[in-house]
GROMACS .gro file of C-alpha atoms in nm:
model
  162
    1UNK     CA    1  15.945  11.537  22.843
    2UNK     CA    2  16.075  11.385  22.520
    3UNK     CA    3  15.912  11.400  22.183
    4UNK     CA    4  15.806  11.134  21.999
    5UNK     CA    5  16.039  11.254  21.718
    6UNK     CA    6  16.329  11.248  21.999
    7UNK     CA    7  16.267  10.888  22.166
    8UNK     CA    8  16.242  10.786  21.741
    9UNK     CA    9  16.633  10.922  21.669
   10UNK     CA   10  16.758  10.800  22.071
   11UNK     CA   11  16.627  10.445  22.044
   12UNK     CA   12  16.871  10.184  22.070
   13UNK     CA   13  16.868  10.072  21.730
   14UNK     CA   14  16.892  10.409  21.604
   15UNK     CA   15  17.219  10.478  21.793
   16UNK     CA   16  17.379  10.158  21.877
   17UNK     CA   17  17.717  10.092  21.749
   18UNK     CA   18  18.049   9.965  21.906
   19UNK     CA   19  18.311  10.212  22.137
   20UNK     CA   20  18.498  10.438  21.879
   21UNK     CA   21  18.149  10.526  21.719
   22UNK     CA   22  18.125  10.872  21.606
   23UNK     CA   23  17.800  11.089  21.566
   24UNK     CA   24  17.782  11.463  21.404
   25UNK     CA   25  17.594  11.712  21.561
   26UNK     CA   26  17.572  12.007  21.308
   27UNK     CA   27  17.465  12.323  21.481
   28UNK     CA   28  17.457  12.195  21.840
   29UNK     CA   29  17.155  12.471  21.986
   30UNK     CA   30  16.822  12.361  22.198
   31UNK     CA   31  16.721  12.148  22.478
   32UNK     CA   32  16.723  11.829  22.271
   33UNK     CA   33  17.106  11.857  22.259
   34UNK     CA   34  17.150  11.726  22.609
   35UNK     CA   35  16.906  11.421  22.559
   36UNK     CA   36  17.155  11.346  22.247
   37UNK     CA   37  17.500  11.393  22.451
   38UNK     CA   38  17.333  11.186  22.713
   39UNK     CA   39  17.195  10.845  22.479
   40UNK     CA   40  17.575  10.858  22.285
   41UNK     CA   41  17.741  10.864  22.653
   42UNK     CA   42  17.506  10.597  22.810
   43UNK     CA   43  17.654  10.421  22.386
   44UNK     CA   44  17.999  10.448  22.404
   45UNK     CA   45  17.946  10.719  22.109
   46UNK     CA   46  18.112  11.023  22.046
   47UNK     CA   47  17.893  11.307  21.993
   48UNK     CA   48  18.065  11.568  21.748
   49UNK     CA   49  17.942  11.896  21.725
   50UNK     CA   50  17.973  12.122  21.425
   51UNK     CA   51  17.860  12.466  21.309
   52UNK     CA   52  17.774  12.503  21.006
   53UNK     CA   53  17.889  12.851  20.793
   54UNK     CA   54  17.558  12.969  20.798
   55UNK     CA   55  17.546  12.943  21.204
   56UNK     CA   56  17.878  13.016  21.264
   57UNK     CA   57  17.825  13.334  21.080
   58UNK     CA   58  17.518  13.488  21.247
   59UNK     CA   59  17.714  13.323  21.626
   60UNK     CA   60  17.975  13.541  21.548
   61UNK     CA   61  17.857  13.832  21.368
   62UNK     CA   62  17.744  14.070  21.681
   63UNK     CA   63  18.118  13.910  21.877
   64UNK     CA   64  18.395  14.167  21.921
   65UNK     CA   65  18.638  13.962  22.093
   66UNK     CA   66  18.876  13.786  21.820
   67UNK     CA   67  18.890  13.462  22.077
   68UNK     CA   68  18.574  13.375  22.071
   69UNK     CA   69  18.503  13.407  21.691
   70UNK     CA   70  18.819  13.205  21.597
   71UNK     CA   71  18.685  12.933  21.877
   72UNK     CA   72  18.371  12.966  21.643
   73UNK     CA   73  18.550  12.925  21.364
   74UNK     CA   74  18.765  12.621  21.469
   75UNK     CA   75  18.419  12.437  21.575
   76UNK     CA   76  18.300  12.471  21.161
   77UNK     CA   77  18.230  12.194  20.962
   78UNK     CA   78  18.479  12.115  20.710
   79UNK     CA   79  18.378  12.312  20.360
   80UNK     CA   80  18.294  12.066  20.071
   81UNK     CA   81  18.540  11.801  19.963
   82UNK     CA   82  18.690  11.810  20.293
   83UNK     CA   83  18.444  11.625  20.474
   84UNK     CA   84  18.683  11.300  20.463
   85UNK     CA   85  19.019  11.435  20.488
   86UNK     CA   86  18.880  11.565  20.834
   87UNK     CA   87  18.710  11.280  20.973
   88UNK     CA   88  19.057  11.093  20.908
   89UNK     CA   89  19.259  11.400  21.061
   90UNK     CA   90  18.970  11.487  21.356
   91UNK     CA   91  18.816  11.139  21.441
   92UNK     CA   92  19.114  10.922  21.371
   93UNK     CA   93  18.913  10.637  21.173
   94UNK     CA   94  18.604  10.666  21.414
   95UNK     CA   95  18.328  10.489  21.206
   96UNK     CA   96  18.074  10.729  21.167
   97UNK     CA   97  17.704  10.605  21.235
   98UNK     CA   98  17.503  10.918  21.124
   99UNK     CA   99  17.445  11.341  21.156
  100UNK     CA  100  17.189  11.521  21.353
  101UNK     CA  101  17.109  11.884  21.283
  102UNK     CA  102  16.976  12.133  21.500
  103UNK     CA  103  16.913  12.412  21.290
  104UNK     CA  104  16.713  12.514  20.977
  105UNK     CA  105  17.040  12.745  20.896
  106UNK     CA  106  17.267  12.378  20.895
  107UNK     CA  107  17.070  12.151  20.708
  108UNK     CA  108  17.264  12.172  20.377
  109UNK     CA  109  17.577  12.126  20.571
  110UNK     CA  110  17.431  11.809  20.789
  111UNK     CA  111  17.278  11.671  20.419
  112UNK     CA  112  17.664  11.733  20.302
  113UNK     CA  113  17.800  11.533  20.569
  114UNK     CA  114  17.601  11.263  20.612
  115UNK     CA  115  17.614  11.186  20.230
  116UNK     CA  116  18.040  11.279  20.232
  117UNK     CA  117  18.061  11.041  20.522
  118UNK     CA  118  17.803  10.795  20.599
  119UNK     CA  119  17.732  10.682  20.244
  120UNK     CA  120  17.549  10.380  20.328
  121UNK     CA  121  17.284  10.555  20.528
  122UNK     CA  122  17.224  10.904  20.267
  123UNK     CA  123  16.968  10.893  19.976
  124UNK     CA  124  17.153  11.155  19.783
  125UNK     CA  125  17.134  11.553  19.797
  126UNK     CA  126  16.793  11.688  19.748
  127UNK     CA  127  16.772  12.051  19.786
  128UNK     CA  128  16.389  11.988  19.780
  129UNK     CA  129  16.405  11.838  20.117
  130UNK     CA  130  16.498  12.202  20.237
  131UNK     CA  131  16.399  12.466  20.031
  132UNK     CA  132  15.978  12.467  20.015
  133UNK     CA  133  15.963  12.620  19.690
  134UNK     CA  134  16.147  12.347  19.552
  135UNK     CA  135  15.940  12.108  19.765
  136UNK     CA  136  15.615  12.195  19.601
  137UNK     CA  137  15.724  12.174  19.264
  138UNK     CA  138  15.870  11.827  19.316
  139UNK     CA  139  15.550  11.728  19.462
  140UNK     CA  140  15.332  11.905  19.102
  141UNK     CA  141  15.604  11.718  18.926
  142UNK     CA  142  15.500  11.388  19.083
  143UNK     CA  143  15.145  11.461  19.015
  144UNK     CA  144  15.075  11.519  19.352
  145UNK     CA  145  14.893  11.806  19.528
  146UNK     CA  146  15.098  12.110  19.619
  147UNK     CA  147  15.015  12.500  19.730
  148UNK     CA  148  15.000  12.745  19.461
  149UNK     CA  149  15.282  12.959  19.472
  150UNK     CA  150  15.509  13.188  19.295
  151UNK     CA  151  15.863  13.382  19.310
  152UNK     CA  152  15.792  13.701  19.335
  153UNK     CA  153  16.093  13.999  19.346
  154UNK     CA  154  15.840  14.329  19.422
  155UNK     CA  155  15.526  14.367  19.610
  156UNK     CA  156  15.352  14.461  19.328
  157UNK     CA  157  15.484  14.104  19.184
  158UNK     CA  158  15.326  13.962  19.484
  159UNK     CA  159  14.981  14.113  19.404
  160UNK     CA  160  14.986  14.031  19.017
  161UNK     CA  161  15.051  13.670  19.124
  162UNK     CA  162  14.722  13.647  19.314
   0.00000   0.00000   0.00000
C-alpha cells in the first residue's frame, strides 16, 4: 500500500515534466524507492540516484573488497560547488525537476542539491529543518511553543539540566 505522503510526491503534477527530465534520488534505500523508479518511468523521467558522504561512508565502512567501495564511491553526490559542473558533465543539460531523499543521514546533501540545482523550487538552506535542536529554538524564536531542552556534554550535565 502507498502512503499518503507517497501518492502526495508521485502525483502527476508533482512529477510531470517533458522526456529528458531528470529527478535526484539522494540515498536510494527502502521500499518507496521502487514506487519512485516506477511513476518517473511511467514520466519519461530519469530517476538519479545519489549517496550522500554520510551514507556512502557507513555503506562502505564494514566492505573489504576495493570494487565495491569505489562503485560506492563513484555513485556520491558531487561535494559542494560541484553540484552544477556535474549535472552539465552527468545529465548532459537534463532539466532537473526536483530531489528526493531517503535517508535522515542525506538530508543536508538532498537540501544542497535541490537549492545548487533546482533554484526555482528551494526556499534556501535551513539547518533547522534537520537538526531538532535547532528546530526548537527557531520555533521559541518565533514565539511559538517548543520542548524544553538543553546541550548537555556529561551525564551529570544531563541531570543539572532537569
Amino acid at each position: 500500500t502507498h502512503s499518503p505522503m507517497l501518492c502526495l510526491l508521485l502525483a502527476p503534477a508533482a512529477l510531470a515534466a517533458p522526456t529528458g527530465a531528470a529527478l535526484i534520488y539522494c540515498d536510494p534505500v527502502g521500499y518507496e524507492g521502487r514506487y519512485f523508479r516506477e511513476a518517473c518511468e511511467a514520466r519519461g523521467v530519469l530517476l538519479v540516484r545519489l549517496w550522500s558522504t554520510p551514507y556512502a561512508a557507513m555503506l562502505s565502512e564494514d566492505l573489504e573488497d576495493a570494487e565495491e567501495r569505489a562503485a560506492i564511491q563513484r555513485g556520491c553526490a558531487p561535494a559542494a560547488g560541484e553540484e552544477a559542473a556535474w549535472a552539465e558533465s552527468a545529465l548532459s543539460g537534463m532539466a532537473i525537476t526536483g530531489v528526493l531523499c531517503g535517508s535522515d543521514a542525506g538530508l543536508a546533501t538532498a537540501e544542497r542539491l535541490q537549492h545548487a540545482l533546482v533554484p526555482a523550487r528551494t526556499n534556501g538552506l535551513v539547518p533547522a529543518r534537520r537538526d531538532k535542536y535547532l528546530m526548537h529554538e527557531a520555533l521559541r524564536t518565533a514565539g511559538l511553543a517548543a520542548a524544553r531542552q538543553s546541550v548537555a556534554r556529561s551525564w551529570e550535565e544531563a541531570e543539572d539540566a532537569r
